[in-house]
Amino acid sequence: MGVRPGLAAVLVGDNPASQIYVRNKIRACRRIGAHSETLRLSAGTTTDELLRTVERLNGREEIDGILVQLPLPTHISAQRVLAAIAPEKDVDGFHPVNVGRLVSGQPCLAPCTPSGLIEILKRSGIGIRGRRAVVVGRSNIVGKPTAMLLLAEHATVTVCHSRTSDLPSVCREGDILVAAAGRPAMLTREHIRPGAVVLDVGINRIRDAAQAERFLGHDTARLDRFRKTGSTLVGDVHPRHVAEVAAAYTPVPGGVGPLTIAMLMSNTLAASQRRIPASGGPPPHGA
Ligand code: NAD
């Protein structure tokens, strides 16, 4: 289309998980031929210094997407920093303007993990319209935007959280069940409607041998790997129960996670279209 999409990732401090996430995003940019750069700032960076960095990126024509990797050190106001990103470059979809556009059904840059869930359903030929969807988790990053995107696809949506009473019976109403609570294998057989489609967003590292035995006892290969390395990743849904009860499900690792990066690339490409004079207007969400 005559433009090379450009993504700038801003990494503050030395959180090891954040470093891996940013590295994977930059690799994805290379794979698709986009321009990418990582700005590494020290853990002592102030909110004002970070705001100035974002302002500079806002002003650079060849940068289409700005990603400030979360979490930020606690002394920095994440809210102020995210609000300083130009909405048309907000490829994470966390800016209040994009949140408002998503909620009011206007074209926007939507958060990547939730858009990835919709993409998985669509590409798997799983209908959303008219289905009952239950989302466990109400964070601004995953739960709420997922609920909004499912609603936009005409699902009937229920959002659950840590104060929901009788969670199992609410979850069992879901033809589509989305788990985004950040609690290892929290959703078990009693939460899953037989034949439901289960999307497991949770990424939880477990190191406890008894837990590993309980969650992965059916999978000797994984259990052996756990014994060798001393840790493993599990989702928010019990891996054996979901395999037995659901019609279809996303495994952890390897299910939802890679889609998050794919959707970031999709958002960066969509954002770059602002540089194509004929394209006009803001990009559609989940392009
Ligand atoms: P969060 O901690 O911000 O939110 C968790 C939500 O779950 C809260 O709304 C809380 O009310 C709810 N919750 C917690 N305990 C509960 C319980 N016992 N019953 C019902 N609801 C409960 O987490 P987040 O940022 O939304 O992330 C959720 C999970 O998704 C984490 O494991 C995170 O690592 C993972 N995640 C994965 C990706 C990906 O790319 N796959 C991206 C973002 C987050």
Coordinates of C-alpha atoms and ligand atoms in Angstrom, one line a residue:
M1 CA 0.0 0.0 0.0
G2 CA 3.1 2.2 -0.3
V3 CA 3.7 2.7 3.4
R4 CA 5.8 0.6 5.8
P5 CA 4.0 0.3 9.1
G6 CA 6.1 1.4 12.1
L7 CA 5.7 0.3 15.7
A8 CA 7.6 1.8 18.7
A9 CA 7.6 -0.2 21.9
V10 CA 8.5 1.6 25.1
L11 CA 9.9 -0.5 27.9
V12 CA 10.4 1.0 31.3
G13 CA 12.6 -0.9 33.9
D14 CA 13.7 -4.5 33.7
N15 CA 10.6 -6.6 34.3
P16 CA 11.7 -10.0 32.7
A17 CA 8.2 -10.9 31.5
S18 CA 7.8 -7.5 29.9
Q19 CA 11.2 -7.9 28.2
I20 CA 10.0 -11.2 26.6
Y21 CA 6.7 -9.7 25.5
V22 CA 8.3 -6.7 23.9
R23 CA 10.9 -8.9 22.2
N24 CA 8.2 -11.2 20.7
K25 CA 6.3 -8.1 19.4
I26 CA 9.4 -6.7 17.8
R27 CA 10.1 -10.1 16.2
A28 CA 6.6 -10.2 14.8
C29 CA 7.2 -6.8 13.2
R30 CA 10.3 -8.1 11.5
R31 CA 8.4 -11.1 10.2
I32 CA 5.7 -9.0 8.6
G33 CA 8.3 -6.4 7.3
A34 CA 7.2 -3.6 9.5
H35 CA 9.6 -1.0 10.9
S36 CA 10.0 -1.4 14.7
E37 CA 12.0 0.1 17.5
T38 CA 12.3 -0.4 21.2
L39 CA 12.9 2.5 23.5
R40 CA 14.4 1.2 26.8
L41 CA 14.0 3.6 29.7
S42 CA 15.4 3.1 33.2
A43 CA 13.2 2.0 36.1
G44 CA 13.8 5.5 37.6
T45 CA 12.1 7.3 34.7
T46 CA 9.5 9.9 35.9
T47 CA 6.0 10.2 34.6
D48 CA 7.0 13.6 33.0
E49 CA 10.0 12.0 31.2
L50 CA 7.8 9.2 29.9
L51 CA 5.2 11.7 28.7
R52 CA 7.9 13.6 26.8
T53 CA 8.9 10.3 25.1
V54 CA 5.3 9.6 24.1
E55 CA 4.9 13.1 22.7
R56 CA 8.0 12.7 20.6
L57 CA 6.6 9.4 19.2
N58 CA 3.2 11.1 18.6
G59 CA 5.0 13.6 16.3
R60 CA 7.0 11.1 14.2
E61 CA 5.3 10.4 10.9
E62 CA 6.9 7.0 10.3
I63 CA 5.7 5.7 13.7
D64 CA 2.1 4.4 13.3
G65 CA 1.8 2.5 16.6
I66 CA 3.0 3.3 20.1
L67 CA 3.0 0.6 22.7
V68 CA 3.9 1.3 26.3
Q69 CA 4.5 -2.1 27.9
L70 CA 2.5 -2.6 31.1
P71 CA 2.9 -2.8 34.0
L72 CA 4.8 0.4 34.5
P73 CA 6.8 1.0 37.7
T74 CA 4.3 2.0 40.5
H75 CA 5.6 5.6 40.7
I76 CA 4.5 6.3 37.1
S77 CA 0.9 7.2 36.4
A78 CA 0.0 4.6 33.8
Q79 CA -3.4 6.4 33.3
R80 CA -1.7 9.7 32.3
V81 CA 0.8 8.0 30.0
L82 CA -1.8 5.9 28.2
A83 CA -4.0 9.0 27.7
A84 CA -1.0 10.9 26.2
I85 CA -0.7 8.5 23.3
A86 CA -2.3 9.9 20.1
P87 CA -5.6 7.8 19.8
E88 CA -4.8 7.0 16.2
K89 CA -1.5 5.5 17.2
D90 CA -2.9 3.6 20.2
V91 CA -2.4 0.1 18.9
D92 CA -3.1 -1.4 22.3
G93 CA -6.5 0.2 22.3
F94 CA -6.3 1.4 25.9
H95 CA -6.7 5.2 25.3
P96 CA -10.1 6.6 26.6
V97 CA -11.0 7.7 23.1
N98 CA -10.7 4.2 21.7
V99 CA -12.4 2.7 24.8
G100 CA -15.3 5.1 24.2
R101 CA -15.4 4.4 20.5
L102 CA -15.5 0.6 21.2
V103 CA -18.3 1.0 23.7
S104 CA -20.3 3.2 21.4
G105 CA -19.8 0.9 18.4
Q106 CA -17.6 3.3 16.3
P107 CA -14.5 2.3 14.3
C108 CA -11.6 2.1 16.7
L109 CA -8.3 0.4 17.6
A110 CA -9.6 -2.4 19.9
P111 CA -7.5 -4.1 22.5
C112 CA -5.4 -7.0 21.0
T113 CA -6.2 -10.0 23.3
P114 CA -10.0 -9.5 23.1
S115 CA -9.9 -9.0 19.3
G116 CA -7.8 -12.1 19.1
L117 CA -10.6 -14.1 20.8
I118 CA -13.1 -12.9 18.2
E119 CA -10.7 -13.8 15.4
I120 CA -10.3 -17.3 16.9
L121 CA -14.1 -17.8 16.9
K122 CA -14.6 -16.5 13.4
R123 CA -11.7 -18.4 11.9
S124 CA -12.9 -21.6 13.6
G125 CA -16.4 -21.1 12.1
I126 CA -18.0 -20.7 15.6
G127 CA -21.1 -18.6 15.4
I128 CA -21.4 -15.7 18.0
R129 CA -24.7 -14.1 17.0
G130 CA -27.5 -15.0 19.4
R131 CA -25.3 -17.2 21.5
R132 CA -24.9 -16.8 25.3
A133 CA -21.4 -15.7 26.2
V134 CA -20.0 -15.6 29.7
V135 CA -16.9 -13.6 30.4
V136 CA -15.1 -14.3 33.8
G137 CA -13.0 -11.2 34.6
R138 CA -13.8 -7.5 34.2
S139 CA -10.4 -5.9 33.8
N140 CA -10.0 -3.0 31.4
I141 CA -7.4 -4.9 29.4
V142 CA -9.3 -8.2 28.8
G143 CA -12.7 -8.8 30.5
K144 CA -14.5 -5.5 29.7
P145 CA -13.4 -5.1 26.1
T146 CA -14.0 -8.8 25.4
A147 CA -17.6 -8.3 26.6
M148 CA -18.0 -5.3 24.3
L149 CA -16.6 -7.1 21.2
L150 CA -18.9 -10.1 21.9
L151 CA -21.8 -7.7 22.2
A152 CA -20.9 -6.0 18.9
E153 CA -21.0 -9.5 17.4
H154 CA -24.6 -9.9 18.8
A155 CA -23.9 -12.4 21.6
T156 CA -25.9 -12.1 24.8
V157 CA -23.2 -11.3 27.3
T158 CA -22.8 -11.8 31.0
V159 CA -19.7 -10.5 32.8
C160 CA -18.6 -12.2 36.0
H161 CA -16.0 -11.1 38.6
S162 CA -14.6 -11.9 42.0
R163 CA -17.9 -10.9 43.7
T164 CA -20.2 -12.9 41.4
S165 CA -22.3 -15.3 43.5
D166 CA -22.8 -18.9 42.3
L167 CA -20.1 -18.5 39.6
P168 CA -20.5 -22.2 38.4
S169 CA -24.1 -21.9 37.5
V170 CA -23.6 -18.5 35.7
C171 CA -20.7 -20.0 33.8
R172 CA -22.8 -23.0 32.8
E173 CA -25.2 -20.6 30.9
G174 CA -22.4 -19.9 28.5
D175 CA -22.3 -21.4 25.0
I176 CA -19.1 -19.4 24.8
L177 CA -17.1 -19.2 28.0
V178 CA -14.2 -16.8 28.3
A179 CA -11.8 -17.2 31.3
A180 CA -9.8 -14.1 32.2
A181 CA -9.4 -14.2 35.9
G182 CA -5.7 -14.9 36.4
R183 CA -6.3 -17.9 38.7
P184 CA -4.7 -21.2 37.8
A185 CA -7.3 -23.9 36.6
M186 CA -10.0 -22.1 38.6
L187 CA -12.8 -23.1 36.2
T188 CA -13.5 -26.8 36.5
R189 CA -16.0 -29.2 35.1
E190 CA -18.8 -27.7 37.1
H191 CA -18.3 -24.3 35.4
I192 CA -18.5 -25.7 31.8
R193 CA -21.7 -26.3 29.9
P194 CA -21.3 -29.6 28.1
G195 CA -20.5 -28.8 24.4
A196 CA -19.5 -25.1 25.2
V197 CA -16.7 -23.3 23.4
V198 CA -14.1 -22.3 26.0
L199 CA -11.5 -19.5 25.4
D200 CA -8.8 -19.5 28.1
V201 CA -7.0 -16.2 28.4
G202 CA -5.3 -17.0 31.7
I203 CA -1.5 -17.3 31.8
N204 CA -0.4 -18.6 35.2
R205 CA 3.0 -19.9 36.1
I206 CA 2.8 -22.7 38.6
R207 CA 5.8 -24.1 40.6
D208 CA 3.9 -26.3 43.1
A209 CA 4.3 -30.0 42.4
A210 CA 0.9 -30.9 44.0
Q211 CA -0.8 -28.4 41.8
A212 CA 1.0 -29.6 38.7
E213 CA -0.1 -33.2 39.6
R214 CA -3.7 -32.1 40.0
F215 CA -3.9 -30.1 36.8
L216 CA -1.7 -32.1 34.5
G217 CA -1.9 -35.6 35.9
H218 CA -3.5 -36.8 32.7
D219 CA -0.6 -35.5 30.6
T220 CA 2.5 -37.4 31.4
A221 CA 4.7 -35.6 28.8
R222 CA 3.9 -32.2 30.4
L223 CA 4.2 -33.5 33.9
D224 CA 7.7 -34.9 33.0
R225 CA 8.7 -31.5 31.6
F226 CA 7.4 -29.8 34.8
R227 CA 9.6 -32.2 36.9
K228 CA 12.6 -31.3 34.8
T229 CA 12.2 -27.5 34.7
G230 CA 10.3 -26.9 38.0
S231 CA 7.5 -24.8 36.5
T232 CA 4.9 -24.7 33.8
L233 CA 2.1 -22.4 32.5
V234 CA -1.5 -23.2 33.0
G235 CA -4.6 -21.2 32.1
D236 CA -7.6 -20.3 34.1
V237 CA -9.5 -23.5 33.1
H238 CA -8.7 -27.0 34.3
P239 CA -6.9 -28.6 31.3
R240 CA -8.3 -32.1 31.7
H241 CA -11.9 -31.0 32.6
V242 CA -12.1 -28.6 29.6
A243 CA -10.8 -31.3 27.2
E244 CA -13.5 -33.7 28.5
V245 CA -16.5 -31.3 28.6
A246 CA -16.1 -28.6 26.0
A247 CA -16.8 -28.9 22.3
A248 CA -13.8 -26.8 21.5
Y249 CA -11.2 -24.9 23.6
T250 CA -8.0 -23.0 23.4
P251 CA -5.0 -24.6 25.1
V252 CA -2.5 -22.9 27.4
P253 CA 0.1 -22.2 26.3
G254 CA -0.3 -21.8 22.6
G255 CA -4.0 -20.8 22.3
V256 CA -4.9 -17.2 22.8
G257 CA -1.4 -15.8 23.5
P258 CA 0.0 -15.8 19.9
L259 CA -3.2 -14.2 18.7
T260 CA -2.5 -11.2 20.9
I261 CA 0.6 -10.4 18.9
A262 CA -1.1 -11.1 15.6
M263 CA -3.8 -8.6 16.5
L264 CA -1.1 -6.1 17.5
M265 CA 0.3 -6.4 14.0
S266 CA -3.2 -6.1 12.5
N267 CA -3.8 -2.9 14.5
T268 CA -0.4 -1.5 13.5
L269 CA -1.2 -2.1 9.8
A270 CA -4.7 -0.5 10.3
A271 CA -3.1 2.5 12.0
S272 CA -0.6 3.0 9.2
Q273 CA -3.5 3.5 6.8
R274 CA -3.9 7.0 8.2
R275 CA -0.9 7.8 6.0
I276 CA -2.7 6.6 2.8
P277 CA -4.6 9.7 1.7
A278 CA -7.3 7.8 -0.1
S279 CA -8.1 5.5 2.9
G280 CA -9.8 8.2 4.9
G281 CA -11.1 8.0 8.5
P282 CA -10.0 5.9 11.4
P283 CA -9.3 2.1 11.0
P284 CA -12.0 -0.5 11.7
H285 CA -11.5 -2.5 14.9
G286 CA -10.2 -6.1 14.5
A287 CA -9.4 -5.1 10.9
Ligands
NAD1 P1 -6.8 -8.7 36.3 O1 -6.1 -9.3 37.5 O2 -6.6 -7.3 36.0 O3 -8.3 -9.1 36.3 C1 -8.8 -10.3 36.8 C2 -10.3 -10.2 36.8 O4 -10.7 -11.5 37.2 C3 -10.9 -9.2 37.8 O5 -11.9 -8.5 37.1 C4 -11.5 -10.1 38.9 O6 -12.7 -9.5 39.4 C5 -11.7 -11.4 38.3 N1 -11.5 -12.5 39.2 C6 -10.5 -12.7 40.0 N2 -10.7 -13.8 40.8 C7 -11.9 -14.2 40.5 C8 -12.7 -15.3 41.0 N3 -12.3 -16.1 42.0 N4 -14.0 -15.4 40.5 C9 -14.4 -14.6 39.5 N5 -13.7 -13.6 39.0 C10 -12.5 -13.4 39.5 O7 -6.2 -9.7 35.1 P2 -6.2 -9.4 33.5 O8 -5.1 -8.4 33.2 O9 -7.5 -9.2 33.0 O10 -5.6 -10.8 33.0 C11 -6.4 -12.0 33.3 C12 -5.5 -13.2 32.9 O11 -5.2 -13.2 31.5 C13 -4.1 -13.3 33.6 O12 -3.8 -14.6 33.8 C14 -3.2 -12.7 32.5 O13 -1.9 -13.2 32.7 C15 -3.8 -13.2 31.3 N6 -3.6 -12.4 30.1 C16 -3.3 -13.1 28.9 C17 -3.0 -12.4 27.8 C18 -2.7 -13.1 26.5 O14 -2.2 -12.6 25.6 N7 -3.1 -14.4 26.4 C19 -3.1 -11.0 27.7 C20 -3.5 -10.3 28.9 C21 -3.7 -11.0 30.1

